[in-house]
Amino acid sequence: MLRTERLDLPPLEATHAAIYADPAVSAYIGGSRLSLEGTRTQVALFEAIWREHGHGQSAVIERATGRVIGRAGLHYWPDGMLELGYVIARYAQGKGYAREAGEAWLAWTWANLPNDHITAVIHPDNAASIGLALRLGFRFDHQTDKLTGTTVSIYRLDRPA
């Protein structure tokens, strides 16, 4: 389990999925597809990635309160592309939690994986997520509709020298 100054980042499990209950939070990551059944399917995928790779999406738990405030971590797309993703509950946004979790996962990635780069897959209208990706050092690479069936922007971060 990763830990930061304020956060615990254990493997994401079905018990952590309540974050998707807020439509404003899920709007850019699947929206209406994240019904109860859609959420179960997504969490099962994240759990399978942990089993296969030994890492993946983690719950973001605010250590001071013990509350699950989101998810962050690594995701493998079917084409093998490695993504850093993050989702934070609306009431916890603007406090630097996503950045803190993202920085922890990036440090872990560079220390433990051989990848020469990592991506962030972001809906083009999600200004907050794009802003965080840029602050983390990602740069716009291209757009595609081949991953999710809707247009997404792919941001890329190369391994530090």
PDB file of N, CA and C in Angstrom, residues 18-88:
ATOM      1  N   ALA A  18     -18.333   3.757  -3.818  1.00  0.00           N
ATOM      2  CA  ALA A  18     -19.357   4.778  -3.576  1.00  0.00           C
ATOM      3  C   ALA A  18     -19.004   6.124  -4.206  1.00  0.00           C
ATOM      4  N   ILE A  19     -17.753   6.336  -4.529  1.00  0.00           N
ATOM      5  CA  ILE A  19     -17.318   7.586  -5.141  1.00  0.00           C
ATOM      6  C   ILE A  19     -18.101   7.889  -6.412  1.00  0.00           C
ATOM      7  N   TYR A  20     -18.542   6.851  -7.132  1.00  0.00           N
ATOM      8  CA  TYR A  20     -19.246   7.047  -8.386  1.00  0.00           C
ATOM      9  C   TYR A  20     -20.700   7.461  -8.211  1.00  0.00           C
ATOM     10  N   ALA A  21     -21.198   7.486  -6.995  1.00  0.00           N
ATOM     11  CA  ALA A  21     -22.604   7.822  -6.761  1.00  0.00           C
ATOM     12  C   ALA A  21     -22.923   9.264  -7.143  1.00  0.00           C
ATOM     13  N   ASP A  22     -21.929  10.143  -7.152  1.00  0.00           N
ATOM     14  CA  ASP A  22     -22.127  11.547  -7.486  1.00  0.00           C
ATOM     15  C   ASP A  22     -22.001  11.723  -8.996  1.00  0.00           C
ATOM     16  N   PRO A  23     -23.086  12.080  -9.695  1.00  0.00           N
ATOM     17  CA  PRO A  23     -23.026  12.233 -11.156  1.00  0.00           C
ATOM     18  C   PRO A  23     -21.994  13.256 -11.609  1.00  0.00           C
ATOM     19  N   ALA A  24     -21.726  14.274 -10.802  1.00  0.00           N
ATOM     20  CA  ALA A  24     -20.724  15.276 -11.180  1.00  0.00           C
ATOM     21  C   ALA A  24     -19.324  14.677 -11.180  1.00  0.00           C
ATOM     22  N   VAL A  25     -19.094  13.684 -10.344  1.00  0.00           N
ATOM     23  CA  VAL A  25     -17.793  13.024 -10.278  1.00  0.00           C
ATOM     24  C   VAL A  25     -17.636  12.049 -11.437  1.00  0.00           C
ATOM     25  N   SER A  26     -18.695  11.327 -11.758  1.00  0.00           N
ATOM     26  CA  SER A  26     -18.595  10.293 -12.790  1.00  0.00           C
ATOM     27  C   SER A  26     -18.841  10.811 -14.207  1.00  0.00           C
ATOM     28  N   ALA A  27     -19.179  12.067 -14.357  1.00  0.00           N
ATOM     29  CA  ALA A  27     -19.559  12.608 -15.667  1.00  0.00           C
ATOM     30  C   ALA A  27     -18.503  12.380 -16.740  1.00  0.00           C
ATOM     31  N   TYR A  28     -17.239  12.526 -16.406  1.00  0.00           N
ATOM     32  CA  TYR A  28     -16.179  12.426 -17.404  1.00  0.00           C
ATOM     33  C   TYR A  28     -15.523  11.055 -17.453  1.00  0.00           C
ATOM     34  N   ILE A  29     -15.987  10.118 -16.630  1.00  0.00           N
ATOM     35  CA  ILE A  29     -15.352   8.795 -16.595  1.00  0.00           C
ATOM     36  C   ILE A  29     -16.348   7.675 -16.852  1.00  0.00           C
ATOM     37  N   GLY A  30     -17.405   7.966 -17.535  1.00  0.00           N
ATOM     38  CA  GLY A  30     -18.357   6.925 -17.870  1.00  0.00           C
ATOM     39  C   GLY A  30     -19.790   7.328 -17.636  1.00  0.00           C
ATOM     40  N   GLY A  31     -20.001   8.322 -16.779  1.00  0.00           N
ATOM     41  CA  GLY A  31     -21.329   8.882 -16.557  1.00  0.00           C
ATOM     42  C   GLY A  31     -22.406   7.851 -16.357  1.00  0.00           C
ATOM     43  N   SER A  32     -23.394   7.842 -17.254  1.00  0.00           N
ATOM     44  CA  SER A  32     -24.554   6.973 -17.103  1.00  0.00           C
ATOM     45  C   SER A  32     -24.186   5.493 -17.175  1.00  0.00           C
ATOM     46  N   ARG A  33     -23.027   5.162 -17.766  1.00  0.00           N
ATOM     47  CA  ARG A  33     -22.602   3.760 -17.799  1.00  0.00           C
ATOM     48  C   ARG A  33     -22.195   3.266 -16.412  1.00  0.00           C
ATOM     49  N   LEU A  34     -21.971   4.193 -15.480  1.00  0.00           N
ATOM     50  CA  LEU A  34     -21.557   3.801 -14.141  1.00  0.00           C
ATOM     51  C   LEU A  34     -22.760   3.638 -13.224  1.00  0.00           C
ATOM     52  N   SER A  35     -23.732   2.883 -13.704  1.00  0.00           N
ATOM     53  CA  SER A  35     -24.837   2.441 -12.865  1.00  0.00           C
ATOM     54  C   SER A  35     -24.239   1.498 -11.829  1.00  0.00           C
ATOM     55  N   LEU A  36     -25.071   0.966 -10.963  1.00  0.00           N
ATOM     56  CA  LEU A  36     -24.577   0.012  -9.973  1.00  0.00           C
ATOM     57  C   LEU A  36     -23.865  -1.144 -10.673  1.00  0.00           C
ATOM     58  N   GLU A  37     -24.477  -1.679 -11.717  1.00  0.00           N
ATOM     59  CA  GLU A  37     -23.864  -2.809 -12.433  1.00  0.00           C
ATOM     60  C   GLU A  37     -22.603  -2.366 -13.172  1.00  0.00           C
ATOM     61  N   GLY A  38     -22.628  -1.191 -13.802  1.00  0.00           N
ATOM     62  CA  GLY A  38     -21.455  -0.677 -14.503  1.00  0.00           C
ATOM     63  C   GLY A  38     -20.297  -0.423 -13.560  1.00  0.00           C
ATOM     64  N   THR A  39     -20.603   0.069 -12.374  1.00  0.00           N
ATOM     65  CA  THR A  39     -19.564   0.300 -11.368  1.00  0.00           C
ATOM     66  C   THR A  39     -18.964  -1.021 -10.920  1.00  0.00           C
ATOM     67  N   ARG A  40     -19.810  -2.009 -10.680  1.00  0.00           N
ATOM     68  CA  ARG A  40     -19.296  -3.331 -10.285  1.00  0.00           C
ATOM     69  C   ARG A  40     -18.360  -3.887 -11.359  1.00  0.00           C
ATOM     70  N   THR A  41     -18.748  -3.720 -12.622  1.00  0.00           N
ATOM     71  CA  THR A  41     -17.928  -4.210 -13.728  1.00  0.00           C
ATOM     72  C   THR A  41     -16.581  -3.500 -13.746  1.00  0.00           C
ATOM     73  N   GLN A  42     -16.597  -2.163 -13.575  1.00  0.00           N
ATOM     74  CA  GLN A  42     -15.345  -1.414 -13.601  1.00  0.00           C
ATOM     75  C   GLN A  42     -14.450  -1.801 -12.429  1.00  0.00           C
ATOM     76  N   VAL A  43     -15.014  -1.912 -11.238  1.00  0.00           N
ATOM     77  CA  VAL A  43     -14.203  -2.285 -10.069  1.00  0.00           C
ATOM     78  C   VAL A  43     -13.651  -3.695 -10.235  1.00  0.00           C
ATOM     79  N   ALA A  44     -14.437  -4.612 -10.799  1.00  0.00           N
ATOM     80  CA  ALA A  44     -13.943  -5.973 -11.044  1.00  0.00           C
ATOM     81  C   ALA A  44     -12.756  -5.943 -12.006  1.00  0.00           C
ATOM     82  N   LEU A  45     -12.809  -5.074 -13.015  1.00  0.00           N
ATOM     83  CA  LEU A  45     -11.685  -4.917 -13.935  1.00  0.00           C
ATOM     84  C   LEU A  45     -10.458  -4.411 -13.184  1.00  0.00           C
ATOM     85  N   PHE A  46     -10.642  -3.408 -12.324  1.00  0.00           N
ATOM     86  CA  PHE A  46      -9.516  -2.874 -11.556  1.00  0.00           C
ATOM     87  C   PHE A  46      -8.922  -3.934 -10.632  1.00  0.00           C
ATOM     88  N   GLU A  47      -9.779  -4.747 -10.017  1.00  0.00           N
ATOM     89  CA  GLU A  47      -9.293  -5.828  -9.149  1.00  0.00           C
ATOM     90  C   GLU A  47      -8.504  -6.854  -9.963  1.00  0.00           C
ATOM     91  N   ALA A  48      -8.959  -7.171 -11.181  1.00  0.00           N
ATOM     92  CA  ALA A  48      -8.250  -8.122 -12.044  1.00  0.00           C
ATOM     93  C   ALA A  48      -6.876  -7.585 -12.444  1.00  0.00           C
ATOM     94  N   ILE A  49      -6.792  -6.287 -12.686  1.00  0.00           N
ATOM     95  CA  ILE A  49      -5.496  -5.684 -13.031  1.00  0.00           C
ATOM     96  C   ILE A  49      -4.526  -5.824 -11.861  1.00  0.00           C
ATOM     97  N   TRP A  50      -4.999  -5.610 -10.628  1.00  0.00           N
ATOM     98  CA  TRP A  50      -4.137  -5.813  -9.450  1.00  0.00           C
ATOM     99  C   TRP A  50      -3.631  -7.254  -9.400  1.00  0.00           C
ATOM    100  N   ARG A  51      -4.541  -8.209  -9.621  1.00  0.00           N
ATOM    101  CA  ARG A  51      -4.130  -9.617  -9.555  1.00  0.00           C
ATOM    102  C   ARG A  51      -3.094  -9.939 -10.634  1.00  0.00           C
ATOM    103  N   GLU A  52      -3.293  -9.396 -11.827  1.00  0.00           N
ATOM    104  CA  GLU A  52      -2.392  -9.700 -12.935  1.00  0.00           C
ATOM    105  C   GLU A  52      -1.048  -8.993 -12.821  1.00  0.00           C
ATOM    106  N   HIS A  53      -1.059  -7.726 -12.408  1.00  0.00           N
ATOM    107  CA  HIS A  53       0.163  -6.913 -12.449  1.00  0.00           C
ATOM    108  C   HIS A  53       0.770  -6.629 -11.074  1.00  0.00           C
ATOM    109  N   GLY A  54       0.004  -6.812  -9.997  1.00  0.00           N
ATOM    110  CA  GLY A  54       0.522  -6.492  -8.659  1.00  0.00           C
ATOM    111  C   GLY A  54       0.427  -5.013  -8.331  1.00  0.00           C
ATOM    112  N   HIS A  55      -0.250  -4.256  -9.167  1.00  0.00           N
ATOM    113  CA  HIS A  55      -0.498  -2.829  -8.945  1.00  0.00           C
ATOM    114  C   HIS A  55      -1.691  -2.427  -9.803  1.00  0.00           C
ATOM    115  N   GLY A  56      -2.221  -1.244  -9.576  1.00  0.00           N
ATOM    116  CA  GLY A  56      -3.372  -0.792 -10.340  1.00  0.00           C
ATOM    117  C   GLY A  56      -3.994   0.446  -9.721  1.00  0.00           C
ATOM    118  N   GLN A  57      -5.318   0.515  -9.739  1.00  0.00           N
ATOM    119  CA  GLN A  57      -6.034   1.639  -9.138  1.00  0.00           C
ATOM    120  C   GLN A  57      -6.132   1.408  -7.627  1.00  0.00           C
ATOM    121  N   SER A  58      -5.902   2.463  -6.870  1.00  0.00           N
ATOM    122  CA  SER A  58      -6.030   2.370  -5.417  1.00  0.00           C
ATOM    123  C   SER A  58      -7.174   3.264  -4.959  1.00  0.00           C
ATOM    124  N   ALA A  59      -7.711   2.914  -3.813  1.00  0.00           N
ATOM    125  CA  ALA A  59      -8.631   3.836  -3.148  1.00  0.00           C
ATOM    126  C   ALA A  59      -7.794   5.000  -2.633  1.00  0.00           C
ATOM    127  N   VAL A  60      -8.369   6.176  -2.585  1.00  0.00           N
ATOM    128  CA  VAL A  60      -7.712   7.331  -1.966  1.00  0.00           C
ATOM    129  C   VAL A  60      -8.441   7.559  -0.653  1.00  0.00           C
ATOM    130  N   ILE A  61      -7.746   7.283   0.443  1.00  0.00           N
ATOM    131  CA  ILE A  61      -8.343   7.378   1.771  1.00  0.00           C
ATOM    132  C   ILE A  61      -7.666   8.501   2.538  1.00  0.00           C
ATOM    133  N   GLU A  62      -8.475   9.446   2.955  1.00  0.00           N
ATOM    134  CA  GLU A  62      -7.984  10.561   3.764  1.00  0.00           C
ATOM    135  C   GLU A  62      -7.646  10.005   5.145  1.00  0.00           C
ATOM    136  N   ARG A  63      -6.376   9.973   5.485  1.00  0.00           N
ATOM    137  CA  ARG A  63      -5.938   9.338   6.728  1.00  0.00           C
ATOM    138  C   ARG A  63      -6.547   9.989   7.962  1.00  0.00           C
ATOM    139  N   ALA A  64      -6.716  11.306   7.967  1.00  0.00           N
ATOM    140  CA  ALA A  64      -7.236  12.012   9.148  1.00  0.00           C
ATOM    141  C   ALA A  64      -8.657  11.591   9.495  1.00  0.00           C
ATOM    142  N   THR A  65      -9.459  11.232   8.475  1.00  0.00           N
ATOM    143  CA  THR A  65     -10.861  10.894   8.720  1.00  0.00           C
ATOM    144  C   THR A  65     -11.190   9.431   8.441  1.00  0.00           C
ATOM    145  N   GLY A  66     -10.337   8.749   7.680  1.00  0.00           N
ATOM    146  CA  GLY A  66     -10.620   7.384   7.268  1.00  0.00           C
ATOM    147  C   GLY A  66     -11.608   7.290   6.120  1.00  0.00           C
ATOM    148  N   ARG A  67     -12.018   8.432   5.546  1.00  0.00           N
ATOM    149  CA  ARG A  67     -12.991   8.443   4.461  1.00  0.00           C
ATOM    150  C   ARG A  67     -12.344   8.113   3.121  1.00  0.00           C
ATOM    151  N   VAL A  68     -13.061   7.327   2.313  1.00  0.00           N
ATOM    152  CA  VAL A  68     -12.657   7.103   0.934  1.00  0.00           C
ATOM    153  C   VAL A  68     -13.090   8.344   0.152  1.00  0.00           C
ATOM    154  N   ILE A  69     -12.113   9.042  -0.421  1.00  0.00           N
ATOM    155  CA  ILE A  69     -12.426  10.282  -1.136  1.00  0.00           C
ATOM    156  C   ILE A  69     -12.188  10.160  -2.636  1.00  0.00           C
ATOM    157  N   GLY A  70     -11.785   8.977  -3.099  1.00  0.00           N
ATOM    158  CA  GLY A  70     -11.578   8.812  -4.526  1.00  0.00           C
ATOM    159  C   GLY A  70     -10.804   7.567  -4.860  1.00  0.00           C
ATOM    160  N   ARG A  71     -10.278   7.576  -6.087  1.00  0.00           N
ATOM    161  CA  ARG A  71      -9.396   6.515  -6.541  1.00  0.00           C
ATOM    162  C   ARG A  71      -8.289   7.139  -7.381  1.00  0.00           C
ATOM    163  N   ALA A  72      -7.136   6.495  -7.397  1.00  0.00           N
ATOM    164  CA  ALA A  72      -6.007   6.955  -8.200  1.00  0.00           C
ATOM    165  C   ALA A  72      -5.085   5.769  -8.424  1.00  0.00           C
ATOM    166  N   GLY A  73      -4.350   5.818  -9.496  1.00  0.00           N
ATOM    167  CA  GLY A  73      -3.388   4.755  -9.735  1.00  0.00           C
ATOM    168  C   GLY A  73      -3.253   4.422 -11.193  1.00  0.00           C
ATOM    169  N   LEU A  74      -2.768   3.212 -11.432  1.00  0.00           N
ATOM    170  CA  LEU A  74      -2.417   2.788 -12.773  1.00  0.00           C
ATOM    171  C   LEU A  74      -3.502   1.918 -13.387  1.00  0.00           C
ATOM    172  N   HIS A  75      -3.656   2.071 -14.700  1.00  0.00           N
ATOM    173  CA  HIS A  75      -4.627   1.277 -15.448  1.00  0.00           C
ATOM    174  C   HIS A  75      -3.989   0.858 -16.769  1.00  0.00           C
ATOM    175  N   TYR A  76      -4.150  -0.407 -17.115  1.00  0.00           N
ATOM    176  CA  TYR A  76      -3.674  -0.913 -18.399  1.00  0.00           C
ATOM    177  C   TYR A  76      -4.848  -0.998 -19.364  1.00  0.00           C
ATOM    178  N   TRP A  77      -4.711  -0.347 -20.499  1.00  0.00           N
ATOM    179  CA  TRP A  77      -5.706  -0.440 -21.559  1.00  0.00           C
ATOM    180  C   TRP A  77      -5.435  -1.707 -22.355  1.00  0.00           C
ATOM    181  N   PRO A  78      -6.440  -2.219 -23.087  1.00  0.00           N
ATOM    182  CA  PRO A  78      -6.246  -3.471 -23.833  1.00  0.00           C
ATOM    183  C   PRO A  78      -5.045  -3.456 -24.780  1.00  0.00           C
ATOM    184  N   ASP A  79      -4.662  -2.286 -25.295  1.00  0.00           N
ATOM    185  CA  ASP A  79      -3.501  -2.220 -26.193  1.00  0.00           C
ATOM    186  C   ASP A  79      -2.182  -2.163 -25.435  1.00  0.00           C
ATOM    187  N   GLY A  80      -2.222  -2.261 -24.086  1.00  0.00           N
ATOM    188  CA  GLY A  80      -1.016  -2.246 -23.274  1.00  0.00           C
ATOM    189  C   GLY A  80      -0.611  -0.869 -22.776  1.00  0.00           C
ATOM    190  N   MET A  81      -1.307   0.169 -23.230  1.00  0.00           N
ATOM    191  CA  MET A  81      -0.978   1.517 -22.788  1.00  0.00           C
ATOM    192  C   MET A  81      -1.183   1.630 -21.283  1.00  0.00           C
ATOM    193  N   LEU A  82      -0.206   2.198 -20.590  1.00  0.00           N
ATOM    194  CA  LEU A  82      -0.278   2.393 -19.144  1.00  0.00           C
ATOM    195  C   LEU A  82      -0.737   3.817 -18.852  1.00  0.00           C
ATOM    196  N   GLU A  83      -1.792   3.920 -18.055  1.00  0.00           N
ATOM    197  CA  GLU A  83      -2.397   5.219 -17.732  1.00  0.00           C
ATOM    198  C   GLU A  83      -2.332   5.484 -16.235  1.00  0.00           C
ATOM    199  N   LEU A  84      -2.077   6.731 -15.874  1.00  0.00           N
ATOM    200  CA  LEU A  84      -2.297   7.215 -14.515  1.00  0.00           C
ATOM    201  C   LEU A  84      -3.665   7.872 -14.506  1.00  0.00           C
ATOM    202  N   GLY A  85      -4.567   7.371 -13.668  1.00  0.00           N
ATOM    203  CA  GLY A  85      -5.904   7.943 -13.568  1.00  0.00           C
ATOM    204  C   GLY A  85      -6.187   8.392 -12.148  1.00  0.00           C
ATOM    205  N   TYR A  86      -7.150   9.298 -12.006  1.00  0.00           N
ATOM    206  CA  TYR A  86      -7.511   9.810 -10.687  1.00  0.00           C
ATOM    207  C   TYR A  86      -8.929  10.348 -10.722  1.00  0.00           C
ATOM    208  N   VAL A  87      -9.658  10.113  -9.646  1.00  0.00           N
ATOM    209  CA  VAL A  87     -11.026  10.603  -9.465  1.00  0.00           C
ATOM    210  C   VAL A  87     -11.164  10.959  -7.990  1.00  0.00           C
ATOM    211  N   ILE A  88     -11.600  12.173  -7.699  1.00  0.00           N
ATOM    212  CA  ILE A  88     -11.756  12.627  -6.317  1.00  0.00           C
ATOM    213  C   ILE A  88     -13.177  13.134  -6.112  1.00  0.00           C
TER     214      ILE A  88
END
